Amino acid sequence: MTGDIAAFAPGRVNLIGEHTDYAGGLSLPMAIHLGTTVTGVRGGDRIRLTSAQQDEAVDLPLTIDDPTTVEPAWGRYVAGVVAELSPTTGFVGEVSSTVPLGAGLSSSASLELAVALALGFHGMPRSLAELGQRAEQVASGVPCGLMDQLASACGTAGHALLVDFTTDEVRPVPVPADLEVVVVHSGQERRLAGSAYAERRASVEAAAAEIGALHDADLADVDRLTDPVLRRRARHVISEDARVRAFTTALAADDRPRLGELLLASHASLRDDFDVSTEVLDALVARLCAIPGVWGARLTGAGFGGCVVALTEPGTLGEGWVVRPGPGAFVSSS
Ligand code: ADP
Ligand code: MG
């Protein structure tokens, strides 16, 4: 095959179910119509990519020992994929994203998956997601869960994705066509995200070591935890799982007031029990929720800045990005 390759992978927004993926819990992310496209031609023995979003090009060999030292820095995501995939031929092409970079809509996962497909990945969406996750962990040094990559790999137009992270099973859930999903950036750069993320993950694992896997635990089990901080961390994960279930039911019933309540409850839990919100995010959620036509809002992504997701009646918000549920990653050649 020598023709032109075009690979696309979407970004994602997480509607509800935050910091549950690495706990084996539930999340309801949605692949969005914005994403990353990689176009080019296979051949040679180098991976050469330019990016419409970056000044410097990436030029890599097919064998990579340490992706973390690659320059420019965006090449580390590419190098992470190359190290995982071990392609036998090179690629010359261009990367272009419609998803904003660094905003919490997972441009990084969409880059990893589009690059993997362009370089010749063959396999099931779940394997693609796992490859992307390993590449992300190596490139960023953050022990991230599988949500971003699984949403990007398994996206289904018109649907959110109910993911059970004990089995990595994905069930598409229809999103009402006239329910608008809007992502509003807080203007606050995500800070401390790497180290604080690793600390939260370690807390969840410490809680599970005492009371068993959190997806099997209930709130009564939480009381057995002696450390008050671990109690709050575990209570977030366990209550968030229940909110994902309730949200999925409310989505099927198109019960918008209930969807809004659950978004706010998720935000409060992330703020009070998981300690990953900020005053800026809290103020943005409060301001958005006061606008008629906004059903609810909450921080989305790991927290510490970044974005808020809101559910609204169509055309309610004149700010932010309206995102539509779109298809998962795919590749075509001509
Ligand atoms: P998010 O995934 O929320 O957008 P991250 O910080 O995880 O934020 O990933 C953003 C990084 O991914 C960018 O700084 C860049 O290194 C890389 N990246 C994403 N999209 C592109 C692109 N189109 N071109 C080059 N690098 C990209
Ligand atoms: Mg990312």
CSV table of C-alpha atoms and ligand atoms in Angstrom, one decimal:
chain,number,residue,atom,x,y,z
A,1,MET,CA,0.0,0.0,0.0
A,2,THR,CA,1.6,3.3,-1.1
A,3,GLY,CA,-1.4,5.7,-1.3
A,4,ASP,CA,-2.2,8.7,0.8
A,5,ILE,CA,-3.2,7.9,4.3
A,6,ALA,CA,-5.7,10.0,6.3
A,7,ALA,CA,-6.4,9.1,9.9
A,8,PHE,CA,-8.8,10.9,12.2
A,9,ALA,CA,-9.3,10.5,16.0
A,10,PRO,CA,-11.7,12.7,18.0
A,11,GLY,CA,-11.2,14.5,21.3
A,12,ARG,CA,-13.6,13.9,24.1
A,13,VAL,CA,-15.5,15.5,26.8
A,14,ASN,CA,-16.4,13.7,30.0
A,15,LEU,CA,-20.1,14.3,30.9
A,16,ILE,CA,-19.8,12.6,34.3
A,17,GLY,CA,-17.7,10.0,36.1
A,18,GLU,CA,-14.5,11.9,37.0
A,19,HIS,CA,-11.4,10.2,38.6
A,20,THR,CA,-13.2,6.9,38.4
A,21,ASP,CA,-11.4,5.2,35.5
A,22,TYR,CA,-8.3,4.2,37.5
A,23,ALA,CA,-10.6,3.0,40.3
A,24,GLY,CA,-12.3,0.5,38.0
A,25,GLY,CA,-15.5,2.6,38.2
A,26,LEU,CA,-17.9,4.1,35.7
A,27,SER,CA,-17.7,7.1,33.4
A,28,LEU,CA,-19.8,8.7,30.7
A,29,PRO,CA,-17.5,10.4,28.2
A,30,MET,CA,-18.5,11.4,24.7
A,31,ALA,CA,-16.2,11.5,21.6
A,32,ILE,CA,-16.7,14.9,20.0
A,33,HIS,CA,-16.9,16.1,16.4
A,34,LEU,CA,-13.5,17.9,16.9
A,35,GLY,CA,-10.3,16.0,16.6
A,36,THR,CA,-6.9,15.4,15.1
A,37,THR,CA,-6.2,14.4,11.5
A,38,VAL,CA,-2.9,13.0,10.3
A,39,THR,CA,-2.4,12.8,6.5
A,40,GLY,CA,0.6,11.6,4.6
A,41,VAL,CA,2.4,8.8,2.9
A,42,ARG,CA,4.1,5.7,4.3
A,43,GLY,CA,7.6,4.8,3.3
A,44,GLY,CA,11.3,5.4,4.2
A,45,ASP,CA,12.8,4.8,7.6
A,46,ARG,CA,11.9,8.1,9.4
A,47,ILE,CA,8.7,9.5,10.9
A,48,ARG,CA,8.5,13.1,9.7
A,49,LEU,CA,5.5,15.1,10.8
A,50,THR,CA,4.7,18.8,10.7
A,51,SER,CA,1.8,20.2,12.7
A,52,ALA,CA,-0.5,23.1,11.8
A,53,GLN,CA,-0.6,23.8,15.6
A,54,GLN,CA,3.2,23.8,16.2
A,55,ASP,CA,6.2,25.7,14.8
A,56,GLU,CA,8.7,22.8,14.9
A,57,ALA,CA,8.5,19.6,13.0
A,58,VAL,CA,9.1,16.1,14.4
A,59,ASP,CA,11.7,13.8,12.8
A,60,LEU,CA,12.1,10.4,14.4
A,61,PRO,CA,13.8,7.1,13.7
A,62,LEU,CA,11.7,3.9,13.7
A,63,THR,CA,13.3,2.7,16.9
A,64,ILE,CA,13.1,4.9,20.0
A,65,ASP,CA,14.7,4.2,23.3
A,66,ASP,CA,13.5,7.1,25.4
A,67,PRO,CA,10.4,9.1,24.2
A,68,THR,CA,10.8,11.5,27.1
A,69,THR,CA,13.9,13.3,25.7
A,70,VAL,CA,12.4,14.0,22.2
A,71,GLU,CA,12.3,17.6,21.0
A,72,PRO,CA,10.1,19.4,20.1
A,73,ALA,CA,8.0,18.3,23.1
A,74,TRP,CA,4.9,17.4,21.1
A,75,GLY,CA,7.1,14.8,19.4
A,76,ARG,CA,7.1,12.9,22.7
A,77,TYR,CA,3.5,11.8,22.1
A,78,VAL,CA,4.5,10.7,18.6
A,79,ALA,CA,7.6,9.0,20.0
A,80,GLY,CA,5.5,7.2,22.6
A,81,VAL,CA,3.3,5.8,19.9
A,82,VAL,CA,6.3,4.8,17.8
A,83,ALA,CA,7.9,3.1,20.8
A,84,GLU,CA,4.7,1.1,21.4
A,85,LEU,CA,3.9,0.3,17.8
A,86,SER,CA,7.4,-0.5,16.4
A,87,PRO,CA,6.4,0.4,12.8
A,88,THR,CA,8.4,-1.2,10.1
A,89,THR,CA,8.1,1.7,7.6
A,90,GLY,CA,8.4,5.4,8.1
A,91,PHE,CA,5.8,8.1,7.4
A,92,VAL,CA,5.9,11.7,6.0
A,93,GLY,CA,2.9,13.9,6.7
A,94,GLU,CA,1.1,16.5,8.5
A,95,VAL,CA,-0.9,16.8,11.8
A,96,SER,CA,-3.9,19.2,12.1
A,97,SER,CA,-6.3,19.5,15.0
A,98,THR,CA,-9.7,21.1,15.3
A,99,VAL,CA,-9.8,20.3,19.0
A,100,PRO,CA,-8.1,23.0,21.1
A,101,LEU,CA,-4.7,22.0,22.5
A,102,GLY,CA,-4.3,21.8,26.3
A,103,ALA,CA,-7.9,22.7,27.1
A,104,GLY,CA,-9.0,19.4,28.6
A,105,LEU,CA,-10.7,18.0,25.5
A,106,SER,CA,-8.0,15.4,25.0
A,107,SER,CA,-6.1,16.7,22.0
A,108,SER,CA,-3.3,14.5,23.3
A,109,ALA,CA,-5.3,11.2,23.0
A,110,SER,CA,-6.6,12.3,19.6
A,111,LEU,CA,-3.0,12.9,18.5
A,112,GLU,CA,-1.8,9.5,19.7
A,113,LEU,CA,-4.6,7.5,18.1
A,114,ALA,CA,-4.5,9.4,14.8
A,115,VAL,CA,-0.7,8.9,14.6
A,116,ALA,CA,-1.0,5.2,15.5
A,117,LEU,CA,-3.6,4.6,12.8
A,118,ALA,CA,-1.6,6.6,10.2
A,119,LEU,CA,1.5,4.5,11.1
A,120,GLY,CA,-0.4,1.3,10.4
A,121,PHE,CA,-1.9,0.1,13.7
A,122,HIS,CA,-4.3,-2.8,13.1
A,123,GLY,CA,-6.5,-4.1,15.8
A,124,MET,CA,-9.6,-3.6,17.9
A,125,PRO,CA,-10.5,-0.2,19.3
A,126,ARG,CA,-9.7,-1.3,22.8
A,127,SER,CA,-6.2,-2.3,21.8
A,128,LEU,CA,-5.8,1.1,20.0
A,129,ALA,CA,-6.9,2.9,23.2
A,130,GLU,CA,-4.5,0.9,25.4
A,131,LEU,CA,-1.6,1.6,23.0
A,132,GLY,CA,-2.5,5.3,23.2
A,133,GLN,CA,-2.7,5.2,27.0
A,134,ARG,CA,0.8,3.7,27.3
A,135,ALA,CA,2.2,6.3,24.9
A,136,GLU,CA,0.5,9.1,26.9
A,137,GLN,CA,1.9,7.7,30.2
A,138,VAL,CA,5.4,7.6,28.8
A,139,ALA,CA,5.2,10.9,27.0
A,140,SER,CA,3.6,12.9,29.9
A,141,GLY,CA,4.9,11.0,32.9
A,142,VAL,CA,1.3,11.1,34.3
A,143,PRO,CA,-0.2,7.7,35.3
A,144,CYS,CA,-3.4,8.5,33.4
A,145,GLY,CA,-6.4,6.1,33.1
A,146,LEU,CA,-7.9,4.7,29.9
A,147,MET,CA,-10.9,7.1,29.6
A,148,ASP,CA,-9.6,9.6,27.0
A,149,GLN,CA,-8.2,7.0,24.6
A,150,LEU,CA,-11.1,4.6,25.0
A,151,ALA,CA,-13.6,7.4,24.2
A,152,SER,CA,-11.6,8.5,21.2
A,153,ALA,CA,-11.3,4.9,19.9
A,154,CYS,CA,-14.9,3.9,20.5
A,155,GLY,CA,-16.9,7.1,19.7
A,156,THR,CA,-20.3,6.6,18.2
A,157,ALA,CA,-22.1,9.5,16.4
A,158,GLY,CA,-25.0,10.8,18.4
A,159,HIS,CA,-24.0,8.9,21.5
A,160,ALA,CA,-22.1,9.2,24.8
A,161,LEU,CA,-20.3,6.1,26.0
A,162,LEU,CA,-21.0,4.4,29.3
A,163,VAL,CA,-17.7,2.8,30.2
A,164,ASP,CA,-17.2,0.2,33.0
A,165,PHE,CA,-13.5,0.4,33.8
A,166,THR,CA,-13.5,-3.0,35.5
A,167,THR,CA,-14.1,-4.7,32.2
A,168,ASP,CA,-13.4,-1.7,29.8
A,169,GLU,CA,-16.8,-2.5,28.3
A,170,VAL,CA,-18.3,0.4,26.4
A,171,ARG,CA,-22.0,0.9,25.8
A,172,PRO,CA,-23.2,3.8,23.6
A,173,VAL,CA,-26.0,5.8,25.1
A,174,PRO,CA,-28.0,8.2,22.9
A,175,VAL,CA,-27.8,11.9,23.6
A,176,PRO,CA,-31.0,13.8,22.8
A,177,ALA,CA,-30.3,15.7,19.5
A,178,ASP,CA,-31.5,19.0,20.9
A,179,LEU,CA,-29.6,18.9,24.2
A,180,GLU,CA,-26.6,21.0,23.8
A,181,VAL,CA,-23.2,20.1,25.3
A,182,VAL,CA,-21.1,23.2,25.8
A,183,VAL,CA,-17.5,23.3,27.1
A,184,VAL,CA,-16.4,26.6,28.6
A,185,HIS,CA,-12.7,27.2,29.4
A,186,SER,CA,-12.2,28.7,32.9
A,187,GLY,CA,-9.2,30.7,31.6
A,188,GLN,CA,-7.2,29.0,34.3
A,189,GLU,CA,-4.3,26.9,33.1
A,190,ARG,CA,-4.3,23.4,34.6
A,191,ARG,CA,-1.6,23.5,37.2
A,192,LEU,CA,-0.1,20.8,39.4
A,193,ALA,CA,-2.2,18.4,37.3
A,194,GLY,CA,0.6,15.8,37.0
A,195,SER,CA,1.7,15.5,40.6
A,196,ALA,CA,-1.7,16.0,42.1
A,197,TYR,CA,-3.2,13.5,39.8
A,198,ALA,CA,-0.6,10.9,40.8
A,199,GLU,CA,-1.4,11.7,44.5
A,200,ARG,CA,-5.1,11.2,44.0
A,201,ARG,CA,-4.6,8.0,42.2
A,202,ALA,CA,-2.3,6.7,45.0
A,203,SER,CA,-5.0,7.7,47.6
A,204,VAL,CA,-7.7,5.8,45.7
A,205,GLU,CA,-5.4,2.8,45.6
A,206,ALA,CA,-4.6,3.1,49.3
A,207,ALA,CA,-8.3,3.2,50.1
A,208,ALA,CA,-8.9,0.1,48.0
A,209,ALA,CA,-6.1,-1.7,49.8
A,210,GLU,CA,-8.1,-1.2,53.1
A,211,ILE,CA,-11.7,-1.8,52.0
A,212,GLY,CA,-11.4,-3.6,48.7
A,213,ALA,CA,-12.0,-2.4,45.1
A,214,LEU,CA,-14.1,0.8,45.3
A,215,HIS,CA,-16.4,-0.2,42.5
A,216,ASP,CA,-17.6,-3.1,44.8
A,217,ALA,CA,-17.7,-0.9,48.0
A,218,ASP,CA,-20.5,1.2,49.3
A,219,LEU,CA,-20.7,4.3,51.5
A,220,ALA,CA,-20.9,2.1,54.7
A,221,ASP,CA,-17.5,0.6,53.8
A,222,VAL,CA,-16.1,4.1,53.6
A,223,ASP,CA,-16.6,4.6,57.4
A,224,ARG,CA,-14.1,1.8,58.0
A,225,LEU,CA,-11.3,3.9,56.6
A,226,THR,CA,-9.3,5.4,59.4
A,227,ASP,CA,-7.7,8.3,57.5
A,228,PRO,CA,-10.2,11.2,57.0
A,229,VAL,CA,-8.6,12.2,53.7
A,230,LEU,CA,-8.9,8.7,52.3
A,231,ARG,CA,-12.5,8.6,53.5
A,232,ARG,CA,-13.3,11.7,51.4
A,233,ARG,CA,-11.4,10.4,48.4
A,234,ALA,CA,-13.2,7.0,48.5
A,235,ARG,CA,-16.6,8.7,49.1
A,236,HIS,CA,-16.1,10.7,45.9
A,237,VAL,CA,-15.3,7.6,43.8
A,238,ILE,CA,-18.2,5.6,45.2
A,239,SER,CA,-20.8,8.3,45.0
A,240,GLU,CA,-19.6,9.3,41.5
A,241,ASP,CA,-20.3,5.8,40.3
A,242,ALA,CA,-23.8,6.1,41.6
A,243,ARG,CA,-24.2,9.4,39.8
A,244,VAL,CA,-23.0,7.9,36.5
A,245,ARG,CA,-25.7,5.3,36.8
A,246,ALA,CA,-28.4,7.8,37.6
A,247,PHE,CA,-27.2,10.2,34.9
A,248,THR,CA,-27.4,7.4,32.3
A,249,THR,CA,-31.0,6.7,33.4
A,250,ALA,CA,-31.9,10.4,33.2
A,251,LEU,CA,-30.4,10.7,29.8
A,252,ALA,CA,-32.5,7.8,28.5
A,253,ALA,CA,-35.6,9.5,30.0
A,254,ASP,CA,-34.4,13.0,28.7
A,255,ASP,CA,-35.0,14.2,32.3
A,256,ARG,CA,-33.0,17.5,32.0
A,257,PRO,CA,-33.6,18.8,35.5
A,258,ARG,CA,-32.2,15.6,36.9
A,259,LEU,CA,-29.2,15.7,34.6
A,260,GLY,CA,-28.5,19.2,35.8
A,261,GLU,CA,-28.8,18.1,39.5
A,262,LEU,CA,-26.3,15.3,38.9
A,263,LEU,CA,-23.8,17.5,37.2
A,264,LEU,CA,-23.9,19.9,40.2
A,265,ALA,CA,-23.6,17.0,42.7
A,266,SER,CA,-20.6,15.7,40.8
A,267,HIS,CA,-19.0,19.1,40.9
A,268,ALA,CA,-19.6,19.4,44.6
A,269,SER,CA,-18.1,16.0,45.2
A,270,LEU,CA,-15.0,16.9,43.2
A,271,ARG,CA,-14.7,20.1,45.1
A,272,ASP,CA,-15.4,19.0,48.6
A,273,ASP,CA,-14.3,15.3,48.7
A,274,PHE,CA,-11.7,15.0,46.0
A,275,ASP,CA,-10.2,18.5,46.3
A,276,VAL,CA,-9.6,19.0,42.6
A,277,SER,CA,-11.6,22.1,41.9
A,278,THR,CA,-10.5,25.7,42.1
A,279,GLU,CA,-12.3,29.0,43.1
A,280,VAL,CA,-12.3,30.0,39.4
A,281,LEU,CA,-14.0,26.7,38.4
A,282,ASP,CA,-16.5,27.0,41.2
A,283,ALA,CA,-17.3,30.6,40.2
A,284,LEU,CA,-17.7,29.6,36.6
A,285,VAL,CA,-20.1,26.7,37.4
A,286,ALA,CA,-22.2,29.0,39.6
A,287,ARG,CA,-22.3,31.7,37.0
A,288,LEU,CA,-23.3,29.3,34.2
A,289,CYS,CA,-26.0,27.6,36.3
A,290,ALA,CA,-27.6,31.0,37.0
A,291,ILE,CA,-28.3,31.5,33.2
A,292,PRO,CA,-31.8,30.4,32.1
A,293,GLY,CA,-31.6,27.5,29.8
A,294,VAL,CA,-28.5,26.0,31.5
A,295,TRP,CA,-29.5,22.7,33.2
A,296,GLY,CA,-26.3,22.2,35.1
A,297,ALA,CA,-22.5,22.4,34.8
A,298,ARG,CA,-19.4,20.8,36.4
A,299,LEU,CA,-15.7,20.8,36.0
A,300,THR,CA,-14.6,18.3,33.4
A,301,GLY,CA,-11.2,16.5,33.1
A,302,ALA,CA,-8.8,16.1,36.0
A,303,GLY,CA,-9.5,19.5,37.5
A,304,PHE,CA,-7.0,22.1,38.9
A,305,GLY,CA,-8.2,24.5,36.2
A,306,GLY,CA,-9.2,23.8,32.6
A,307,CYS,CA,-12.8,23.4,31.5
A,308,VAL,CA,-16.4,23.2,32.7
A,309,VAL,CA,-19.0,21.2,30.8
A,310,ALA,CA,-22.6,22.5,30.7
A,311,LEU,CA,-25.8,21.0,29.4
A,312,THR,CA,-28.1,23.6,27.9
A,313,GLU,CA,-31.0,24.3,25.7
A,314,PRO,CA,-29.8,25.0,22.1
A,315,GLY,CA,-28.2,28.4,21.6
A,316,THR,CA,-28.3,29.3,25.3
A,317,LEU,CA,-24.6,30.1,25.8
A,318,GLY,CA,-22.8,32.6,23.6
A,319,GLU,CA,-19.4,31.4,25.0
A,320,GLY,CA,-17.5,28.2,24.9
A,321,TRP,CA,-17.4,25.4,22.4
A,322,VAL,CA,-20.6,23.6,21.5
A,323,VAL,CA,-19.5,19.9,21.0
A,324,ARG,CA,-21.5,17.2,19.3
A,325,PRO,CA,-21.2,13.5,19.8
A,326,GLY,CA,-19.1,12.1,16.9
A,327,PRO,CA,-17.6,8.9,15.6
A,328,GLY,CA,-14.5,7.2,16.9
A,329,ALA,CA,-11.0,7.0,15.3
A,330,PHE,CA,-10.7,5.7,11.8
A,331,VAL,CA,-8.3,5.6,8.9
A,332,SER,CA,-8.7,5.7,5.2
A,333,SER,CA,-6.2,5.3,2.3
A,334,SER,CA,-6.4,6.2,-1.4
B,1,ADP,P1,-5.4,18.1,26.2
B,1,ADP,O1,-5.2,16.6,25.9
B,1,ADP,O2,-6.4,18.3,27.2
B,1,ADP,O3,-5.6,18.9,25.0
B,1,ADP,P2,-2.6,17.8,27.1
B,1,ADP,O4,-1.7,18.8,27.8
B,1,ADP,O5,-2.9,16.5,27.6
B,1,ADP,O6,-4.0,18.6,26.9
B,1,ADP,O7,-2.1,17.6,25.6
B,1,ADP,C1,-1.8,18.8,24.8
B,1,ADP,C2,-0.4,18.5,24.1
B,1,ADP,O8,-0.7,17.5,23.0
B,1,ADP,C3,0.1,19.7,23.3
B,1,ADP,O9,0.9,20.5,24.2
B,1,ADP,C4,1.0,19.0,22.3
B,1,ADP,O10,2.2,18.6,22.8
B,1,ADP,C5,0.2,17.7,21.9
B,1,ADP,N1,-0.7,18.0,20.8
B,1,ADP,C6,-2.0,17.9,20.7
B,1,ADP,N2,-2.5,18.1,19.5
B,1,ADP,C7,-1.5,18.5,18.7
B,1,ADP,C8,-1.3,18.9,17.4
B,1,ADP,N3,-2.3,19.1,16.5
B,1,ADP,N4,0.0,19.1,16.9
B,1,ADP,C9,1.0,19.0,17.8
B,1,ADP,N5,0.9,18.6,19.1
B,1,ADP,C10,-0.3,18.3,19.5
B,2,MG,MG,-4.5,15.2,27.3
